[in-house]
Amino acid sequence: MDLELSDEQKLIVANVRRFIREEIRPLERELDPDAYTLQPEDHERLVGMTEEMGLLNMQVDTVTRTLVAEEMSQHNAGLYAPAYGVFSRREGGAEGGGGFLGLSEPSGGSDPARAIQTRAVRDGDEWVLNGSKLWTSGADTADSGIVYARTDLEKGRAGISAFRVPTDTPGFRVERLVQVLRSHYTTEISFTDMRLPLQAMLGGEGSGFARANDTLSHNRIPYAVGCLGVAVYATELAVDWAKQRVTFGEPLANRQAIQWMLVDNEIDIRTGRWIALDAAAKAQRGEPFRFESSMAKLLCTEGAGRVVDRSMQIFGGLGMSKDMPFERWYRELRIRRVGEGPSEIQRVVMAREILNVGSGS
Ligand SMILES: Cc1cc2nc3c(=O)[nH]c(=O)nc-3n(C[C@H](O)[C@H](O)[C@H](O)COP(=O)(O)OP(=O)(O)OC[C@H]3O[C@@H](n4cnc5c(N)ncnc54)[C@H](O)[C@@H]3O)c2cc1C
């Protein structure tokens, strides 16, 4: 891959990097170790700063977005609240909102083509949805989301369609918040005789499965580099600590065992980044990138887990404590080996391409 960054890309990345280090990290020293939000006045102030810097609601290409996503996650809350959202503001200024993805169901998430049981039946000028979704992140705060439902029982994956669902539609219900590794949660939602206008269907009838695959391939790139961001920060902390912590009369950094951990961290970070940028560059050029996006998801989520684990080890007891962000990242990164498609499923996607086989109906 040939990736020469333009001067503009370098400037954007440098500005975001400086902002995260100088504005976000110092504020985090005062926050709860598991915080996902800033004090409202700090949030407003920082949004004002990103606006002034021309970095609010950036309209950039896929490669730049990927570079920026890694930078934005280089702080304590970087995995699930990159830069606390201060680089984006929604129309009308409302917080929360966003959109959810309703694909996985209680019957399974790895193989949605077979597992989806949510049903959409046409009734005159409306679609009527019944069913439920599990693990739907953000459905409790979103204004709307995309729900995948079966419109034809005979057609397998070609019988799945996508619908835009406003969360205030009668029949939509958040059944419960599902707590996962502390302090993260997701939701279970249900649809009971939920009526949607015909225009709520996205794309043609039966195009939902292809749409879901396309969405996942795109989403996996920022999902992957978000993990790299905390891995970079973890290594930065570990390098500093190894230089200053003295045992048996010498800094840890003089020990080969520690040096090799730091080298392995760098290998995990650079290989993950390279493949993620390759996926982003291919996506930008309109070339197939599903294989690379799956590989990036796998390498970055698993690699960042190893990086954080090694960095914790270098910190000894301090690494286990909430005085440092490692234990938070350790929990959050574990989720990332399942969310957005588990590691095994990324291997399934890649194996199918290597062997040139489809996935059946
Ligand atoms: C915190 C969190 C947030 C999530 N957010 C969302 C969301 O917003 N929207 C959404 O739609 N889903 C979401 N998910 C669901 C996630 O995508 C699914 O959990 C995932 O796809 C796996 O589905 P499953 O849990 O049903 O496991 P299963 O499909 O039952 O699989 C169980 C295990 O078997 C493995 N496995 C399955 N098939 C194979 C195979 N062929 N070969 C080898 N191993 C295999 C899987 O990798 C997995 O480890 C979220 C999950 C979590 C934990």
PDB file of C-alpha atoms and ligand atoms in Angstrom, residues 80 100-112 115 133-139 148 178 180-181 184-187 216 220 223 335-346 348 352, ligand 1:
ATOM      1  CA  TYR A  80     -16.645   4.461  24.042  1.00  0.00           C
ATOM      2  CA  PHE A 100     -28.825   2.413  16.643  1.00  0.00           C
ATOM      3  CA  LEU A 101     -28.236  -0.730  14.613  1.00  0.00           C
ATOM      4  CA  GLY A 102     -30.838  -3.437  15.228  1.00  0.00           C
ATOM      5  CA  LEU A 103     -29.404  -6.575  13.662  1.00  0.00           C
ATOM      6  CA  SER A 104     -28.653  -9.133  16.423  1.00  0.00           C
ATOM      7  CA  GLU A 105     -31.540 -10.971  18.069  1.00  0.00           C
ATOM      8  CA  PRO A 106     -31.889 -13.317  21.054  1.00  0.00           C
ATOM      9  CA  SER A 107     -31.688 -16.139  18.476  1.00  0.00           C
ATOM     10  CA  GLY A 108     -28.161 -15.074  17.440  1.00  0.00           C
ATOM     11  CA  GLY A 109     -25.897 -12.392  16.051  1.00  0.00           C
ATOM     12  CA  SER A 110     -23.093 -14.203  14.202  1.00  0.00           C
ATOM     13  CA  ASP A 111     -25.381 -15.544  11.499  1.00  0.00           C
ATOM     14  CA  PRO A 112     -28.165 -12.959  11.130  1.00  0.00           C
ATOM     15  CA  ALA A 115     -31.204 -15.957  12.987  1.00  0.00           C
ATOM     16  CA  LYS A 133     -33.572  -7.270  19.089  1.00  0.00           C
ATOM     17  CA  LEU A 134     -30.875  -7.935  21.655  1.00  0.00           C
ATOM     18  CA  TRP A 135     -27.566  -6.121  22.265  1.00  0.00           C
ATOM     19  CA  THR A 136     -28.828  -2.981  20.519  1.00  0.00           C
ATOM     20  CA  SER A 137     -26.343  -0.305  21.599  1.00  0.00           C
ATOM     21  CA  GLY A 138     -27.731   3.164  22.149  1.00  0.00           C
ATOM     22  CA  ALA A 139     -31.415   2.384  21.496  1.00  0.00           C
ATOM     23  CA  TYR A 148     -33.491  -5.517   9.976  1.00  0.00           C
ATOM     24  CA  VAL A 178     -28.448  -5.171  29.528  1.00  0.00           C
ATOM     25  CA  VAL A 180     -22.176  -6.006  30.307  1.00  0.00           C
ATOM     26  CA  LEU A 181     -18.590  -5.677  31.560  1.00  0.00           C
ATOM     27  CA  HIS A 184     -20.960  -0.596  29.825  1.00  0.00           C
ATOM     28  CA  TYR A 185     -24.483  -1.543  28.835  1.00  0.00           C
ATOM     29  CA  THR A 186     -26.558  -2.235  25.788  1.00  0.00           C
ATOM     30  CA  THR A 187     -30.330  -2.795  25.332  1.00  0.00           C
ATOM     31  CA  LEU A 216     -20.581  -3.560   9.102  1.00  0.00           C
ATOM     32  CA  ARG A 220     -15.382  -2.063  11.489  1.00  0.00           C
ATOM     33  CA  TYR A 223     -14.207   0.402  15.527  1.00  0.00           C
ATOM     34  CA  ILE A 335     -16.153  -6.350  24.631  1.00  0.00           C
ATOM     35  CA  ARG A 336     -14.620  -5.350  21.320  1.00  0.00           C
ATOM     36  CA  ARG A 337     -13.631  -8.926  20.538  1.00  0.00           C
ATOM     37  CA  VAL A 338     -17.370  -9.700  20.327  1.00  0.00           C
ATOM     38  CA  GLY A 339     -19.108  -6.455  19.313  1.00  0.00           C
ATOM     39  CA  GLU A 340     -19.374  -5.629  15.593  1.00  0.00           C
ATOM     40  CA  GLY A 341     -18.884  -9.339  14.859  1.00  0.00           C
ATOM     41  CA  PRO A 342     -16.670 -11.617  17.003  1.00  0.00           C
ATOM     42  CA  SER A 343     -13.094 -12.553  16.039  1.00  0.00           C
ATOM     43  CA  GLU A 344     -14.272 -15.977  14.846  1.00  0.00           C
ATOM     44  CA  ILE A 345     -16.734 -14.369  12.441  1.00  0.00           C
ATOM     45  CA  GLN A 346     -14.033 -12.083  11.032  1.00  0.00           C
ATOM     46  CA  VAL A 348     -15.136 -16.804   8.699  1.00  0.00           C
ATOM     47  CA  ARG A 352     -14.709 -17.424   2.572  1.00  0.00           C
TER      48      ARG A 352
HETATM   49  C1  LIG B   1     -21.627  -4.728  24.223  1.00  0.00           C
HETATM   50  C2  LIG B   1     -22.217  -5.229  22.949  1.00  0.00           C
HETATM   51  C3  LIG B   1     -22.790  -4.328  22.063  1.00  0.00           C
HETATM   52  C4  LIG B   1     -23.401  -4.788  20.906  1.00  0.00           C
HETATM   53  N1  LIG B   1     -24.029  -3.879  20.067  1.00  0.00           N
HETATM   54  C5  LIG B   1     -24.758  -4.337  19.024  1.00  0.00           C
HETATM   55  C6  LIG B   1     -25.561  -3.436  18.246  1.00  0.00           C
HETATM   56  O1  LIG B   1     -25.574  -2.227  18.470  1.00  0.00           O
HETATM   57  N2  LIG B   1     -26.333  -3.966  17.253  1.00  0.00           N
HETATM   58  C7  LIG B   1     -26.354  -5.276  16.969  1.00  0.00           C
HETATM   59  O2  LIG B   1     -27.077  -5.670  16.051  1.00  0.00           O
HETATM   60  N3  LIG B   1     -25.595  -6.170  17.683  1.00  0.00           N
HETATM   61  C8  LIG B   1     -24.813  -5.714  18.694  1.00  0.00           C
HETATM   62  N4  LIG B   1     -24.056  -6.601  19.448  1.00  0.00           N
HETATM   63  C9  LIG B   1     -24.179  -8.016  19.173  1.00  0.00           C
HETATM   64  C10 LIG B   1     -22.918  -8.638  18.613  1.00  0.00           C
HETATM   65  O3  LIG B   1     -22.722  -8.252  17.290  1.00  0.00           O
HETATM   66  C11 LIG B   1     -23.155 -10.158  18.776  1.00  0.00           C
HETATM   67  O4  LIG B   1     -23.018 -10.460  20.160  1.00  0.00           O
HETATM   68  C12 LIG B   1     -22.211 -10.951  17.954  1.00  0.00           C
HETATM   69  O5  LIG B   1     -22.484 -10.764  16.578  1.00  0.00           O
HETATM   70  C13 LIG B   1     -22.285 -12.456  18.304  1.00  0.00           C
HETATM   71  O6  LIG B   1     -23.596 -12.907  18.298  1.00  0.00           O
HETATM   72  P1  LIG B   1     -24.124 -13.768  19.545  1.00  0.00           P
HETATM   73  O7  LIG B   1     -23.823 -13.017  20.774  1.00  0.00           O
HETATM   74  O8  LIG B   1     -25.536 -14.126  19.297  1.00  0.00           O
HETATM   75  O9  LIG B   1     -23.227 -15.078  19.562  1.00  0.00           O
HETATM   76  P2  LIG B   1     -23.451 -16.389  18.689  1.00  0.00           P
HETATM   77  O10 LIG B   1     -23.814 -16.021  17.290  1.00  0.00           O
HETATM   78  O11 LIG B   1     -24.383 -17.281  19.423  1.00  0.00           O
HETATM   79  O12 LIG B   1     -21.999 -17.018  18.736  1.00  0.00           O
HETATM   80  C14 LIG B   1     -21.447 -17.500  19.958  1.00  0.00           C
HETATM   81  C15 LIG B   1     -19.946 -17.700  19.803  1.00  0.00           C
HETATM   82  O13 LIG B   1     -19.698 -18.672  18.790  1.00  0.00           O
HETATM   83  C16 LIG B   1     -18.824 -18.158  17.812  1.00  0.00           C
HETATM   84  N5  LIG B   1     -19.196 -18.651  16.482  1.00  0.00           N
HETATM   85  C17 LIG B   1     -20.382 -18.492  15.869  1.00  0.00           C
HETATM   86  N6  LIG B   1     -20.351 -19.059  14.661  1.00  0.00           N
HETATM   87  C18 LIG B   1     -19.124 -19.584  14.504  1.00  0.00           C
HETATM   88  C19 LIG B   1     -18.469 -20.299  13.446  1.00  0.00           C
HETATM   89  N7  LIG B   1     -19.065 -20.531  12.284  1.00  0.00           N
HETATM   90  N8  LIG B   1     -17.194 -20.708  13.642  1.00  0.00           N
HETATM   91  C20 LIG B   1     -16.557 -20.444  14.818  1.00  0.00           C
HETATM   92  N9  LIG B   1     -17.117 -19.774  15.843  1.00  0.00           N
HETATM   93  C21 LIG B   1     -18.380 -19.349  15.681  1.00  0.00           C
HETATM   94  C22 LIG B   1     -18.979 -16.663  17.883  1.00  0.00           C
HETATM   95  O14 LIG B   1     -17.835 -16.003  17.415  1.00  0.00           O
HETATM   96  C23 LIG B   1     -19.203 -16.432  19.356  1.00  0.00           C
HETATM   97  O15 LIG B   1     -17.961 -16.360  20.005  1.00  0.00           O
HETATM   98  C24 LIG B   1     -23.401  -6.163  20.602  1.00  0.00           C
HETATM   99  C25 LIG B   1     -22.790  -7.068  21.494  1.00  0.00           C
HETATM  100  C26 LIG B   1     -22.214  -6.626  22.653  1.00  0.00           C
HETATM  101  C27 LIG B   1     -21.587  -7.604  23.595  1.00  0.00           C
END
